[in-house]
PDB file of C-alpha atoms in Angstrom:
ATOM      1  CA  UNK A 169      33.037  14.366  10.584  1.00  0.00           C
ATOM      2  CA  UNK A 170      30.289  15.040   7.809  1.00  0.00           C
ATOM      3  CA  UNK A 171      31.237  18.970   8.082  1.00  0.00           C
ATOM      4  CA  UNK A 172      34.693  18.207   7.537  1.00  0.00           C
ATOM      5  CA  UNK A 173      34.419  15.908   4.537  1.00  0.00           C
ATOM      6  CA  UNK A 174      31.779  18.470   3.182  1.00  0.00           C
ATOM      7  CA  UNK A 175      34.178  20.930   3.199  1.00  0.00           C
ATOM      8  CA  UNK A 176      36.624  18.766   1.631  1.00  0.00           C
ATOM      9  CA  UNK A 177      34.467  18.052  -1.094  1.00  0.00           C
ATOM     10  CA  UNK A 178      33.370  21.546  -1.418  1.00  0.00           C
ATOM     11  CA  UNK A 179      36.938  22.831  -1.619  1.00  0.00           C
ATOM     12  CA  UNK A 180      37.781  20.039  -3.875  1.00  0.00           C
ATOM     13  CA  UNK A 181      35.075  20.901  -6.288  1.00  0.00           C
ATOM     14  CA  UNK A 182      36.207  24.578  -6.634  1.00  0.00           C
ATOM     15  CA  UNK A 183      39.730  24.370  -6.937  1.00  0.00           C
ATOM     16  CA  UNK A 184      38.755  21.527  -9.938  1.00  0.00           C
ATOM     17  CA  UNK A 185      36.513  24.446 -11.567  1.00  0.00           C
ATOM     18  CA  UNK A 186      39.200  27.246 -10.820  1.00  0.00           C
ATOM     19  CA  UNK A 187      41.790  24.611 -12.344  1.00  0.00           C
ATOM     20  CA  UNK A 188      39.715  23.855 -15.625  1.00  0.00           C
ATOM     21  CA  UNK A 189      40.250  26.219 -18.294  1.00  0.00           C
ATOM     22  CA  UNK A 190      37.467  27.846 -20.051  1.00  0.00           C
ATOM     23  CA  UNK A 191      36.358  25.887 -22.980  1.00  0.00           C
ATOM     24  CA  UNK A 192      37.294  29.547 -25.387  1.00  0.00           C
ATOM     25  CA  UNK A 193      40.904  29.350 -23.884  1.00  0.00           C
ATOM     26  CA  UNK A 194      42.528  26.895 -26.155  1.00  0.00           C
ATOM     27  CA  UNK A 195      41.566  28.828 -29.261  1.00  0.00           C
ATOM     28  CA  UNK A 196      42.393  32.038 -27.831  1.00  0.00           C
ATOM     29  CA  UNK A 197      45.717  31.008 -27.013  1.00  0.00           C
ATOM     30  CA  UNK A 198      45.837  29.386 -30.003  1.00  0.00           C
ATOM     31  CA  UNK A 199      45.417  33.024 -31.699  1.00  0.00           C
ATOM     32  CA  UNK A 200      47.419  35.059 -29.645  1.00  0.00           C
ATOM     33  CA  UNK A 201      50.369  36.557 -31.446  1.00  0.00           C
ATOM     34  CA  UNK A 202      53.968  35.542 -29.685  1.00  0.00           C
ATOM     35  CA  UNK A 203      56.300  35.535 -32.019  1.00  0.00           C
ATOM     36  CA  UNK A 204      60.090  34.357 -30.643  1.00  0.00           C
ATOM     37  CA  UNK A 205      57.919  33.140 -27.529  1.00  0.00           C
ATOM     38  CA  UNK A 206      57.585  37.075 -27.130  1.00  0.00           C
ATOM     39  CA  UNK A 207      53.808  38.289 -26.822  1.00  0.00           C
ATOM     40  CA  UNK A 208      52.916  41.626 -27.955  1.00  0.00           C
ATOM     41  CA  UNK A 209      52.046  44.043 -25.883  1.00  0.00           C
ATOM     42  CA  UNK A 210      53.245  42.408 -22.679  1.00  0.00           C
ATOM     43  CA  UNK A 211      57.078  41.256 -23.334  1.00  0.00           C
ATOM     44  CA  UNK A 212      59.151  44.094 -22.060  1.00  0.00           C
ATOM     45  CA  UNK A 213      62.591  44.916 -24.040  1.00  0.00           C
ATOM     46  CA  UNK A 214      64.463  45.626 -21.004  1.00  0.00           C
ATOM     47  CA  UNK A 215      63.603  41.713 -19.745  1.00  0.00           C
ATOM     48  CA  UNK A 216      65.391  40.329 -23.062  1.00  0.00           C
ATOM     49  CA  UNK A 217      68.129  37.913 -21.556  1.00  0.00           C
ATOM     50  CA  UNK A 218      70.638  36.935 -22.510  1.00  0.00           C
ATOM     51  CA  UNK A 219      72.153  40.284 -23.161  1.00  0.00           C
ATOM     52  CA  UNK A 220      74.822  38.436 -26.368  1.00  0.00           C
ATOM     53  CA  UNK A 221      71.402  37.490 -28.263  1.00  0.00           C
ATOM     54  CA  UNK A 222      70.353  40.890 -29.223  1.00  0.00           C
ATOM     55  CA  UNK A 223      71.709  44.081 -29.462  1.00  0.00           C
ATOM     56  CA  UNK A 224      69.872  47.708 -29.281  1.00  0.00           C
ATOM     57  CA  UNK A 225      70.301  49.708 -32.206  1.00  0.00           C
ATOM     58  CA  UNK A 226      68.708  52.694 -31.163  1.00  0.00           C
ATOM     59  CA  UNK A 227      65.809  54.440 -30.162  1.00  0.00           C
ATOM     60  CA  UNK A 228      61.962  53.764 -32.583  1.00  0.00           C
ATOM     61  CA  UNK A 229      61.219  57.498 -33.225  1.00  0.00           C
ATOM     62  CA  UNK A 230      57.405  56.242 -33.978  1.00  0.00           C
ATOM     63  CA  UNK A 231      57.022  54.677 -30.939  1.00  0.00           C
ATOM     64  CA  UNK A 232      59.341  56.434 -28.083  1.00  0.00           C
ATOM     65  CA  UNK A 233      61.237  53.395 -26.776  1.00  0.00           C
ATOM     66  CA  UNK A 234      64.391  50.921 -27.864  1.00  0.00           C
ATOM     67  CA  UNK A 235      65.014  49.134 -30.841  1.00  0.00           C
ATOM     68  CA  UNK A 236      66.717  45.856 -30.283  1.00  0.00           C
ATOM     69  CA  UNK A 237      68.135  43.011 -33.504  1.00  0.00           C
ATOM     70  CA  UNK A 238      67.828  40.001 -31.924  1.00  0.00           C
ATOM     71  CA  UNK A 239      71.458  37.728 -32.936  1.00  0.00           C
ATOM     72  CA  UNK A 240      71.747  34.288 -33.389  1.00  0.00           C
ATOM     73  CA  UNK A 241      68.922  33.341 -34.874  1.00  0.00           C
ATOM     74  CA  UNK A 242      69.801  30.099 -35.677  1.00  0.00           C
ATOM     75  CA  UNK A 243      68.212  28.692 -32.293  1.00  0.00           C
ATOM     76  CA  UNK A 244      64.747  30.014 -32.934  1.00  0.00           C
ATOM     77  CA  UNK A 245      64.750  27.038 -35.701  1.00  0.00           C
ATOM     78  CA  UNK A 246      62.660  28.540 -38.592  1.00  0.00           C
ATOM     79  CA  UNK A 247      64.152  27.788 -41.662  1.00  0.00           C
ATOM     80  CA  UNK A 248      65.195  31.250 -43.728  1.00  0.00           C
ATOM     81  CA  UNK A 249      64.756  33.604 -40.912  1.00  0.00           C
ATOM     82  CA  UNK A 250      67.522  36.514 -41.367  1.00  0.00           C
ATOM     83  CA  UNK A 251      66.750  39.157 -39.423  1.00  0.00           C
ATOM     84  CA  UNK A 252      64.489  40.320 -36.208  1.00  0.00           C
ATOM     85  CA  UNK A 253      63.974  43.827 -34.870  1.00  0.00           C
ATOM     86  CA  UNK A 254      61.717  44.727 -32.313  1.00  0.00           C
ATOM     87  CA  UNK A 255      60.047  48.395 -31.352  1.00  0.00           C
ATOM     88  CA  UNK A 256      59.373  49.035 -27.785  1.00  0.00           C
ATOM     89  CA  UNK A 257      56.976  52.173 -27.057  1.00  0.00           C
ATOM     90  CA  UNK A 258      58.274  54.474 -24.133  1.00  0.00           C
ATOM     91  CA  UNK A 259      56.907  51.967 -21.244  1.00  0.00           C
ATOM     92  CA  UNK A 260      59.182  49.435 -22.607  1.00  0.00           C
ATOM     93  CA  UNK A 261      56.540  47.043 -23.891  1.00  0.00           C
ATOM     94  CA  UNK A 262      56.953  45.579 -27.469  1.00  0.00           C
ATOM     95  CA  UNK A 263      54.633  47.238 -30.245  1.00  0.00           C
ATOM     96  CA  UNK A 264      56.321  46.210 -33.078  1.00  0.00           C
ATOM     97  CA  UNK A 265      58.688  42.739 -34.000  1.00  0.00           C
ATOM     98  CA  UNK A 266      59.210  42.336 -38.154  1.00  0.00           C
ATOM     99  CA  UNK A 267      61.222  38.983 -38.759  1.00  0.00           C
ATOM    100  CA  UNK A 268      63.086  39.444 -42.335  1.00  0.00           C
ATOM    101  CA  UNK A 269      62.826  35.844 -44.378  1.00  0.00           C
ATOM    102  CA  UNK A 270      64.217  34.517 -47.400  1.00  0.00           C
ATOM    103  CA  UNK A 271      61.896  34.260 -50.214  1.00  0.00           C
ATOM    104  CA  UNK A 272      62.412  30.176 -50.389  1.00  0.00           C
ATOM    105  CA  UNK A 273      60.119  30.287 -46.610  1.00  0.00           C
ATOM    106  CA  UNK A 274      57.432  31.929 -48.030  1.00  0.00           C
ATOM    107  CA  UNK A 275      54.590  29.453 -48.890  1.00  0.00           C
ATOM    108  CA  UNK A 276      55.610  27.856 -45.535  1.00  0.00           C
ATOM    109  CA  UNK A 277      55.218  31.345 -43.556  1.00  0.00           C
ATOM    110  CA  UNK A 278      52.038  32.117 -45.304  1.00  0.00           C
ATOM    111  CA  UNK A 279      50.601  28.680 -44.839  1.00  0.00           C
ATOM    112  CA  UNK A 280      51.262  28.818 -40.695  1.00  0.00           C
ATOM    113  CA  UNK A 281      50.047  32.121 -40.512  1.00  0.00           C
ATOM    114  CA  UNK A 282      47.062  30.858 -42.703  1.00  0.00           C
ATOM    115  CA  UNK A 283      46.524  27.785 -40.378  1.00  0.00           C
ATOM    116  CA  UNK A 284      46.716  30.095 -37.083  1.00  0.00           C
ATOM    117  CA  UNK A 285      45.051  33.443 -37.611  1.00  0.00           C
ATOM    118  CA  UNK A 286      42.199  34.591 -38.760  1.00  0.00           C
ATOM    119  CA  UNK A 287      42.852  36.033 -42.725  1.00  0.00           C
ATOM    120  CA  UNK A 288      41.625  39.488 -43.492  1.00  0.00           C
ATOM    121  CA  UNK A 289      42.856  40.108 -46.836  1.00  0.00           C
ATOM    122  CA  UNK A 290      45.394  39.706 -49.512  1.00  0.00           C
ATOM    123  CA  UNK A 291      46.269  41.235 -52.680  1.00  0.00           C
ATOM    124  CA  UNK A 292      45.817  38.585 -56.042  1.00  0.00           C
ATOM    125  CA  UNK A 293      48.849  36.349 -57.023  1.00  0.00           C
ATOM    126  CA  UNK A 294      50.464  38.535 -60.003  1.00  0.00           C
ATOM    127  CA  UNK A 295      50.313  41.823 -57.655  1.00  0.00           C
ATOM    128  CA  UNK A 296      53.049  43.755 -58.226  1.00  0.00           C
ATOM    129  CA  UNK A 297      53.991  44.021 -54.318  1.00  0.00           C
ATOM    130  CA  UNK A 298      51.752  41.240 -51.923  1.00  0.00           C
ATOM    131  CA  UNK A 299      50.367  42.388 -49.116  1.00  0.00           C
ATOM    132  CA  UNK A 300      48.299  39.772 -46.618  1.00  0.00           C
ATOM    133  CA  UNK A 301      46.976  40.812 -42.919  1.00  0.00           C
ATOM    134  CA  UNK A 302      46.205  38.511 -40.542  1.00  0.00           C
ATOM    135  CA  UNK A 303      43.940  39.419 -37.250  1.00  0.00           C
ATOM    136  CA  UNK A 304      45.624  38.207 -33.778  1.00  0.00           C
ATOM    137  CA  UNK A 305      43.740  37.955 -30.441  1.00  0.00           C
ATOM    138  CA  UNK A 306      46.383  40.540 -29.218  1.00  0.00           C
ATOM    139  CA  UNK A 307      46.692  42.098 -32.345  1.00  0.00           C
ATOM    140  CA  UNK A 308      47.187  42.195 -36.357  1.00  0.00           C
ATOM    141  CA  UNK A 309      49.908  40.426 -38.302  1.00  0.00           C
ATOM    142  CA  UNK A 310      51.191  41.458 -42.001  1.00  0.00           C
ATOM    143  CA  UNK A 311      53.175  39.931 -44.730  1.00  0.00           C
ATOM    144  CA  UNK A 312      55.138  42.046 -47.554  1.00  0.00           C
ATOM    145  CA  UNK A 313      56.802  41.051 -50.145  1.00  0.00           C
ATOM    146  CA  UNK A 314      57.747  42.654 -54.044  1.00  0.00           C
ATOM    147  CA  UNK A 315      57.467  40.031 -57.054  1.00  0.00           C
ATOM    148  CA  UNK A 316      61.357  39.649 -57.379  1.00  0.00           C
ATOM    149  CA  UNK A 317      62.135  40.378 -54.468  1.00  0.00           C
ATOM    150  CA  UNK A 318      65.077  37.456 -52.458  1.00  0.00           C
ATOM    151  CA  UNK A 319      63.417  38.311 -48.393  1.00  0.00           C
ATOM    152  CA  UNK A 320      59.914  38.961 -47.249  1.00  0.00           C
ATOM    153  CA  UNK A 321      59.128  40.651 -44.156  1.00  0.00           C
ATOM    154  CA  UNK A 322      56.215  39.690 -41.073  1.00  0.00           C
ATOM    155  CA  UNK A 323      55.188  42.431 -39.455  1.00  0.00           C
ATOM    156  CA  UNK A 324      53.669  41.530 -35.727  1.00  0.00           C
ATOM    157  CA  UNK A 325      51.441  44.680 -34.508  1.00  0.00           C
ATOM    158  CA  UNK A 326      50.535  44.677 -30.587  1.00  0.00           C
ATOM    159  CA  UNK A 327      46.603  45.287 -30.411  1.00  0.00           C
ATOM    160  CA  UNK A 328      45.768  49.102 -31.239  1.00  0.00           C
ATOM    161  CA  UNK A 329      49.633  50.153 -32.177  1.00  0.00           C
ATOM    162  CA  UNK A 330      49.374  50.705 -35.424  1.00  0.00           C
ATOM    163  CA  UNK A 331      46.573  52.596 -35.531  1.00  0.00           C
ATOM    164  CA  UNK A 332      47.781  54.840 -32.857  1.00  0.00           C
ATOM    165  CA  UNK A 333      51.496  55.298 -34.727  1.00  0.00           C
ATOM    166  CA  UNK A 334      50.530  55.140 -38.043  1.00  0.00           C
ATOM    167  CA  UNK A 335      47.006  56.753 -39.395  1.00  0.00           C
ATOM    168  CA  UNK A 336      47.389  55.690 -43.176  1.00  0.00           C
ATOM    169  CA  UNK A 337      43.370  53.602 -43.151  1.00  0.00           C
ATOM    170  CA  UNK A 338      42.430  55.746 -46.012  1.00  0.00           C
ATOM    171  CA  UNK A 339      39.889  57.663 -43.757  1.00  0.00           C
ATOM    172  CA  UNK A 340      40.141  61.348 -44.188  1.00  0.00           C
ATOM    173  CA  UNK A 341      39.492  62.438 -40.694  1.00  0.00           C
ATOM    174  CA  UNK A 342      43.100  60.600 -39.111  1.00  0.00           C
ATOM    175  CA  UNK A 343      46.006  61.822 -39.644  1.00  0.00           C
ATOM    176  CA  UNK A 344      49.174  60.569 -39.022  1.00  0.00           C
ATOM    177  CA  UNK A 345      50.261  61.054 -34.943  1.00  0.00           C
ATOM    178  CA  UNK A 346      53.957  62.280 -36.439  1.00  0.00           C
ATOM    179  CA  UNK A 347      51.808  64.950 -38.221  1.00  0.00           C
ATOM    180  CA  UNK A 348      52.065  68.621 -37.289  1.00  0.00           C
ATOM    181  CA  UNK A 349      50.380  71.407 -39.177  1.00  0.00           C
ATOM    182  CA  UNK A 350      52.475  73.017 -41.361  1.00  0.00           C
ATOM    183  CA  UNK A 351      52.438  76.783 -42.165  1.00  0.00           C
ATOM    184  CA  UNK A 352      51.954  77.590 -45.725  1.00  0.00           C
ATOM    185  CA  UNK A 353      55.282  78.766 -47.397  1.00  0.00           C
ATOM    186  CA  UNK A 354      55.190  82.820 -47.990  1.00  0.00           C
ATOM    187  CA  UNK A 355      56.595  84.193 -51.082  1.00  0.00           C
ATOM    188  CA  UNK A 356      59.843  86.293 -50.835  1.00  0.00           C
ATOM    189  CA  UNK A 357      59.295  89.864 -51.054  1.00  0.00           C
ATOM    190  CA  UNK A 358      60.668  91.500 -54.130  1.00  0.00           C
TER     191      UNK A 358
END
């Protein structure tokens, strides 16, 4: 009878440790990017459901895989969201979702995305165009907006995408992955 409630005990004990999250997984979770309930670089665009809440608009040239408006964004309950696309890359995963705002939600956008992520930079006040980036456990977030302009957009990167679409870190040895060397033009004869 001692094995037995040994055992117990025993088996007890690890399913309690297996059961207990790491003391790191609250703040990782807390800084993982999933937008819409959607988390980059896992949510799949052909698992959207259901179908009458988005619509695909075509295929993301950048990325090799659907591009799908979400519709009826009223039940997503963020106050001045007007528009949401998302990229998929050619294994269907999402790379890319930009949510359009009007420019009324922006201190409230910027202050979330202030409260949640990690800030890596952000251009002054009376900037022309603002810029701010954000870093996400699962990858980077960005908000653009021009002075007088009436929307802003956030940009939601999956981890690594944007570096592998888009080469434009100011390093000289990337270039862009659309890039192809050019031949140089030749002159018409005479």
């Amino acid at each position: 009878m001692k094995k037995v409630t040994l055992l117990c005990a025993a088996l007890l004990t690890s399913l309690a440790a297996h059961a207990a999250p790491p003391a790191t997984q609250p703040e990782a979770s807390g800084n993982t990017a999933a937008p819409l309930g959607l988390e980059l670089g896992k949510a799949r665009c052909s698992r959207l459901a259901p179908p009458q809440n988005h619509a695909r608009t075509g295929k993301s040239e950048w990325a090799g895989g659907d591009t799908v408006e979400l519709r009826h964004l009223e039940r997503f309950h963020l106050p001045g969201l007007t528009r949401v696309i998302l990229n998929c890359d050619a294994q269907d995963t999402v790379v890319l979702m930009t949510m359009t705002f009007e420019r009324s939600a922006l201190d409230e956008v910027r202050k979330k995305l202030d409260d949640r992520y990690a800030s890596l930079r952000k251009t002054e006040g009376a900037a022309e165009n603002g810029y701010a980036e954000w870093a996400a456990a699962n990858g980077s977030l960005e908000l653009l907006y021009g002075r007088d302009s009436k929307h802003f957009t956030v940009a939601y990167w999956a981890k690594g995408a944007k570096a592998r679409y888009f080469a434009y870190s100011g390093t000289a040895d990337k270039k862009p992955a659309a890039a192809t060397p050019a031949a140089a033009p030749q002159p018409a004869p005479l």
